[in-house]
PDB file of N, CA and C in Angstrom:
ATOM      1  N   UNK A   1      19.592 -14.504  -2.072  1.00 70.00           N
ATOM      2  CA  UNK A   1      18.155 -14.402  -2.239  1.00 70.00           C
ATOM      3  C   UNK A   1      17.522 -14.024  -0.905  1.00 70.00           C
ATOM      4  N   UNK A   2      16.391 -13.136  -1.118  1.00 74.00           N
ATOM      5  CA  UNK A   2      15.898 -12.650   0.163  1.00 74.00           C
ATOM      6  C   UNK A   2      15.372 -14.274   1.076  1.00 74.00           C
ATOM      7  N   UNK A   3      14.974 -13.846   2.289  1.00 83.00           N
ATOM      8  CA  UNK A   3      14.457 -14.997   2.956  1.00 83.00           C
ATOM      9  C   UNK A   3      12.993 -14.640   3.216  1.00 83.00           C
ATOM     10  N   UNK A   4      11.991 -15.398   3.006  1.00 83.00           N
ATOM     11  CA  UNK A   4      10.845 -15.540   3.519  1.00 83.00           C
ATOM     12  C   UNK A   4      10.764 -15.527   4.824  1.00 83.00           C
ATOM     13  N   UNK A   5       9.721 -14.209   5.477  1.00 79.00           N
ATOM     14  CA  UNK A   5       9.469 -14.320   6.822  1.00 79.00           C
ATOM     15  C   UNK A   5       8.204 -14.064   7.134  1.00 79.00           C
ATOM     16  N   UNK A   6       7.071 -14.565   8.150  1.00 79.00           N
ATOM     17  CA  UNK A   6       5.830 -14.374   8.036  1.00 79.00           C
ATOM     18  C   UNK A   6       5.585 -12.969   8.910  1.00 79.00           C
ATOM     19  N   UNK A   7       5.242 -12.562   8.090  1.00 69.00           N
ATOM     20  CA  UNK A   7       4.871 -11.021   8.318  1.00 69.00           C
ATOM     21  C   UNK A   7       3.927 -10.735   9.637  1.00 69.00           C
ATOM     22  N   UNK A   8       4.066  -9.468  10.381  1.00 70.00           N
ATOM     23  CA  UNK A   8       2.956  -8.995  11.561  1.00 70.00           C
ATOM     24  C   UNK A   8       1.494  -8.371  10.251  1.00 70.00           C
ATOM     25  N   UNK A   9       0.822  -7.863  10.588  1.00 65.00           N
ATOM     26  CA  UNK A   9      -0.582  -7.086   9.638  1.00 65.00           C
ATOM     27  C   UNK A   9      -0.007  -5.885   9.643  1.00 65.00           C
ATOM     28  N   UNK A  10       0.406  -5.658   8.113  1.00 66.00           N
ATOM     29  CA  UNK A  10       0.961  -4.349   7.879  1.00 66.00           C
ATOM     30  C   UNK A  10      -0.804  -3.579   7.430  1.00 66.00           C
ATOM     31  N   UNK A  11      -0.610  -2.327   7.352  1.00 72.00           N
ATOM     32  CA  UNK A  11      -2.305  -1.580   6.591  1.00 72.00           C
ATOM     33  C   UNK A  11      -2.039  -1.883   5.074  1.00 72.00           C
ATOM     34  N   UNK A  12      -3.329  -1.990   4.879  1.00 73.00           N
ATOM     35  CA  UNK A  12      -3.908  -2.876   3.473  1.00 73.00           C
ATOM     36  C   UNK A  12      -5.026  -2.004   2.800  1.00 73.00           C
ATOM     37  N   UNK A  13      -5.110  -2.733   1.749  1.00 80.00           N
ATOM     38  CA  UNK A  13      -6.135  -2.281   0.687  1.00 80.00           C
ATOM     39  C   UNK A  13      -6.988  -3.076   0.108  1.00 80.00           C
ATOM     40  N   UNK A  14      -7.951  -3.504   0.738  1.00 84.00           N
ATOM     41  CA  UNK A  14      -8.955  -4.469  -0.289  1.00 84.00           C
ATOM     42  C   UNK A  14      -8.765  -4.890  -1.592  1.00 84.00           C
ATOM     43  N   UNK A  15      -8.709  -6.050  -1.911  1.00 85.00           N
ATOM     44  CA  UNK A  15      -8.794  -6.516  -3.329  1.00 85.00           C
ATOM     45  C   UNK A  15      -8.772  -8.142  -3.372  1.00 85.00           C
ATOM     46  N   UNK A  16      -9.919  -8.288  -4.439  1.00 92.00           N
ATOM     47  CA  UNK A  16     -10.309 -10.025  -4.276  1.00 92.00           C
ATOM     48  C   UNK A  16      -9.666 -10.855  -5.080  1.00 92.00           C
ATOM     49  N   UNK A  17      -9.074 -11.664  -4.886  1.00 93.00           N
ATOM     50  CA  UNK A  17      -8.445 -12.883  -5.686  1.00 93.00           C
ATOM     51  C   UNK A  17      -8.721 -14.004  -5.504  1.00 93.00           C
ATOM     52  N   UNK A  18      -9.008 -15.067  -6.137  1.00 95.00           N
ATOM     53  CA  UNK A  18      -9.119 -16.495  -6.574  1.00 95.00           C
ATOM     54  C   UNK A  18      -8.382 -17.144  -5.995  1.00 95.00           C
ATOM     55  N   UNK A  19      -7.935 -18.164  -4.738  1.00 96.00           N
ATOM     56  CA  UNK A  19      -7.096 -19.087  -5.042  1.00 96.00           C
ATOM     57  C   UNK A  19      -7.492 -20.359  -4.839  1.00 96.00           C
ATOM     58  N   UNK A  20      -6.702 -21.444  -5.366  1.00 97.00           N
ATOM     59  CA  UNK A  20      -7.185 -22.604  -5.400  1.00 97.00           C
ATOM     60  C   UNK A  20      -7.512 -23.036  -4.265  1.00 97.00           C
ATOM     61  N   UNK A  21      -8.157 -24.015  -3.409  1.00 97.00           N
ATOM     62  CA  UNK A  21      -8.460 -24.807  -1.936  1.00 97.00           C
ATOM     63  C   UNK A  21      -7.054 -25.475  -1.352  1.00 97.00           C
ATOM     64  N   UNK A  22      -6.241 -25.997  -2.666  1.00 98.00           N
ATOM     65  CA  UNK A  22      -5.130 -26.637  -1.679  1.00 98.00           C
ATOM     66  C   UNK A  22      -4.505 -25.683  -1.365  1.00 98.00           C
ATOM     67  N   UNK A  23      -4.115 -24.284  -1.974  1.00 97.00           N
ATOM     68  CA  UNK A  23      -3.059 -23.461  -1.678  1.00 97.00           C
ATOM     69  C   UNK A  23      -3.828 -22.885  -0.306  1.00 97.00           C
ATOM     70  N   UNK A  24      -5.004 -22.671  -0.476  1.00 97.00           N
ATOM     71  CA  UNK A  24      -5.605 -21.845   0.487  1.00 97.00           C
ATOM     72  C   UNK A  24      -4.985 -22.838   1.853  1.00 97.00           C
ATOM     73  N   UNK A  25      -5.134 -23.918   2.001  1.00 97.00           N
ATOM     74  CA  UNK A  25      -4.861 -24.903   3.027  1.00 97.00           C
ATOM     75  C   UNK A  25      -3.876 -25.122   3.374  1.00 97.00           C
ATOM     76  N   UNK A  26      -3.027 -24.909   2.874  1.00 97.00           N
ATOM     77  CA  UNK A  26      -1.445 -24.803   2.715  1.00 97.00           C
ATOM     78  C   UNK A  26      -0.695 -23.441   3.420  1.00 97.00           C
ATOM     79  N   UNK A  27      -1.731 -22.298   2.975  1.00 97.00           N
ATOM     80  CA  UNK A  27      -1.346 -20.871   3.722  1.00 97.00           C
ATOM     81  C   UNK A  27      -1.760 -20.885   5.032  1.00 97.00           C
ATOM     82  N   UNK A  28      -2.819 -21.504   5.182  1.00 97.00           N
ATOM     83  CA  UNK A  28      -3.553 -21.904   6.789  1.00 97.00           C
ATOM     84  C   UNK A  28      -2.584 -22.273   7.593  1.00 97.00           C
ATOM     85  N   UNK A  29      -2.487 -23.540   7.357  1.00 97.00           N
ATOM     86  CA  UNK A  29      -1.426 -24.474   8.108  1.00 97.00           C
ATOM     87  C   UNK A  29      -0.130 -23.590   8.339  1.00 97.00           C
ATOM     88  N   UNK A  30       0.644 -22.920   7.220  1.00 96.00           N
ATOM     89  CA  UNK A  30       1.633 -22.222   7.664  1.00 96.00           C
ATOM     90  C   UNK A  30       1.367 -20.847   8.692  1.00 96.00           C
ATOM     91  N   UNK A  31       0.559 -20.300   8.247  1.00 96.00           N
ATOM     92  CA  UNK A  31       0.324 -19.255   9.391  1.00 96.00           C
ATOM     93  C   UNK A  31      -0.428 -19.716  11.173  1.00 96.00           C
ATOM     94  N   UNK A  32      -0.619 -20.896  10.877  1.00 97.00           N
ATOM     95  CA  UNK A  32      -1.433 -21.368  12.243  1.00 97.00           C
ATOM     96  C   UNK A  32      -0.342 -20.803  13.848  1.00 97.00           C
ATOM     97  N   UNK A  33      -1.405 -20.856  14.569  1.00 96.00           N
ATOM     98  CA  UNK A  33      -0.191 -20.285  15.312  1.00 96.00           C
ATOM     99  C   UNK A  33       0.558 -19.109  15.501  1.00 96.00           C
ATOM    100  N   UNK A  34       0.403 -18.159  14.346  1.00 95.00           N
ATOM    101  CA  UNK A  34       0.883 -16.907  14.538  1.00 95.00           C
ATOM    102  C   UNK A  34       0.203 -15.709  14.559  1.00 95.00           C
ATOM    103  N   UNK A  35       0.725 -14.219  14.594  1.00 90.00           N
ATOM    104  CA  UNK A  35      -0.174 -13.529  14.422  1.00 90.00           C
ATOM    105  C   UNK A  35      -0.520 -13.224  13.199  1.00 90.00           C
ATOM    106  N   UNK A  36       0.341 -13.449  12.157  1.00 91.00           N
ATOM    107  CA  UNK A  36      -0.288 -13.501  10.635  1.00 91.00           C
ATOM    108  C   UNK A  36      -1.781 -13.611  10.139  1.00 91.00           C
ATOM    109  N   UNK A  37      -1.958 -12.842   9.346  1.00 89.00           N
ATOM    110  CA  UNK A  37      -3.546 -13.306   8.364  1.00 89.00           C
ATOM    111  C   UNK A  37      -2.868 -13.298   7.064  1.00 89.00           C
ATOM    112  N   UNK A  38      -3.871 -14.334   6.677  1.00 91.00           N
ATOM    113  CA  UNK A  38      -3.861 -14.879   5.167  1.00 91.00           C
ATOM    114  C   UNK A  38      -3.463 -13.713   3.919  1.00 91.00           C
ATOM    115  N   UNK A  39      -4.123 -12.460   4.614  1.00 86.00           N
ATOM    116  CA  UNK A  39      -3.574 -11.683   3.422  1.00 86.00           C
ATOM    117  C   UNK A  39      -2.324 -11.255   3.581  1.00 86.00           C
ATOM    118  N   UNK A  40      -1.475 -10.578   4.960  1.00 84.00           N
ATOM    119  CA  UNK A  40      -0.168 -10.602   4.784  1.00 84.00           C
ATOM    120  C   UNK A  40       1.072 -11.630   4.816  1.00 84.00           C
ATOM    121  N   UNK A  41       0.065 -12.988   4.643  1.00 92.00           N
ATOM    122  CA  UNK A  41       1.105 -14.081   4.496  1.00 92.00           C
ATOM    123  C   UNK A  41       0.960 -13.685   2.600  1.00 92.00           C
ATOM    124  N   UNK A  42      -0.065 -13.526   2.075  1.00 92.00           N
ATOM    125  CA  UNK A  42      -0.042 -13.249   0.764  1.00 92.00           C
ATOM    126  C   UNK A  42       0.811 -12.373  -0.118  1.00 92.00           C
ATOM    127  N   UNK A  43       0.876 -10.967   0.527  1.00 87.00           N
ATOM    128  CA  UNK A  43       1.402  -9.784   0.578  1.00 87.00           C
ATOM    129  C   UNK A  43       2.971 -10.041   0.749  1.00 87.00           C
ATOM    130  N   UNK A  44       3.447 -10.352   1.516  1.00 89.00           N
ATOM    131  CA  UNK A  44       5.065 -11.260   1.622  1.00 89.00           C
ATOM    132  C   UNK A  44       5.513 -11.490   0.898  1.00 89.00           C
ATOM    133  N   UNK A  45       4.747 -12.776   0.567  1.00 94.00           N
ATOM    134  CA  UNK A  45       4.932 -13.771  -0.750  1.00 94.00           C
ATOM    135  C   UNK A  45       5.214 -12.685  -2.275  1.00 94.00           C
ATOM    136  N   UNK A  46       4.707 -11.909  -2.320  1.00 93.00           N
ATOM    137  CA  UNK A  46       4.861 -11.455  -3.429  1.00 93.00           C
ATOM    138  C   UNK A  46       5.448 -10.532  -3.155  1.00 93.00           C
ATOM    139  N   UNK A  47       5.920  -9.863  -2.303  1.00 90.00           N
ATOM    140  CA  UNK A  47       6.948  -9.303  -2.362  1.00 90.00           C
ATOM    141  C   UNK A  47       8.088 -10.050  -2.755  1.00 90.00           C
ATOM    142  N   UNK A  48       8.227 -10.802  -2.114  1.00 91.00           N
ATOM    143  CA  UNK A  48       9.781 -11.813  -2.169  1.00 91.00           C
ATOM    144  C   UNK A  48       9.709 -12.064  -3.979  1.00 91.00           C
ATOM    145  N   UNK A  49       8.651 -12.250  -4.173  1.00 93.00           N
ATOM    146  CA  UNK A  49       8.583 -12.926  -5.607  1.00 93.00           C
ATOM    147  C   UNK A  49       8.806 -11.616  -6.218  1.00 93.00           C
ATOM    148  N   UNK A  50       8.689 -10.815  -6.247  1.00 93.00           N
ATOM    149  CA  UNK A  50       9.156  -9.467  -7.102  1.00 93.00           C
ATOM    150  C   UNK A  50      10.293  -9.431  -6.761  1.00 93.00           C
ATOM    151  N   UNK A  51      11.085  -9.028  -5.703  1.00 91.00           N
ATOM    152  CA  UNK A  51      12.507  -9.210  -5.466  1.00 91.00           C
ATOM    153  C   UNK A  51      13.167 -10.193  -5.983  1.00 91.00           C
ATOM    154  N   UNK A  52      12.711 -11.318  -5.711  1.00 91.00           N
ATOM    155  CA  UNK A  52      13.294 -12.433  -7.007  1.00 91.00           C
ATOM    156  C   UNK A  52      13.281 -12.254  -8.124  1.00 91.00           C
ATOM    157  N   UNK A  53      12.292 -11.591  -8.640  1.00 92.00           N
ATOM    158  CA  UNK A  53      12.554 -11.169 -10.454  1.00 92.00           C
ATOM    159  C   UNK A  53      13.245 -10.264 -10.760  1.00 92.00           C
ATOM    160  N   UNK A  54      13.184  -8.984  -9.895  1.00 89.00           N
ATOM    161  CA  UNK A  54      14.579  -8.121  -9.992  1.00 89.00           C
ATOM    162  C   UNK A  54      15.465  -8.506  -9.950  1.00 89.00           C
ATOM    163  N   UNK A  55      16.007  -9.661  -9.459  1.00 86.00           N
ATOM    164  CA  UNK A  55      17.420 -10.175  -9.011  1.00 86.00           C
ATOM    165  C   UNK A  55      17.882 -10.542 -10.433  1.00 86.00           C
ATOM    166  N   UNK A  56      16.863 -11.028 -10.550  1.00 81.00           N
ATOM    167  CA  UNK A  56      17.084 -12.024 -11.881  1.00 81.00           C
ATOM    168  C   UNK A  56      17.549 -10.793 -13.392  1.00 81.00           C
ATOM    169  N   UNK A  57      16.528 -10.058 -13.547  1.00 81.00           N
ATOM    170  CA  UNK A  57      17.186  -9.263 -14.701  1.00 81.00           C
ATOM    171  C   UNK A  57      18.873  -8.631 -14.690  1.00 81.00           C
TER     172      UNK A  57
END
């Protein structure tokens, strides 16, 4: 399985999403400290999570 790694700011594309307050607080805390922003700690994440579902079929 791939490994989770917190990403540098790759170029992006605007788009708004919902998330709950604890997760939001949760992404904070993990990126604190780095050069990460919230959206390419986001952006990661779902990458990995698509690679995980490919794996899977």
């Amino acid at each position: 399985m791939l490994k989770f790694k917190i990403p540098s700011i790759p170029s992006t594309t605007n788009k708004s999403i919902r998330f709950p307050n604890d997760l939001i607080d949760e992404v904070e805390k993990a990126i604190q400290g780095t050069d990460c922003t919230f959206s390419a700690f986001v952006v990661e994440a779902v990458r990995v999570a698509l690679q995980s579902l490919s794996e899977d079929k």
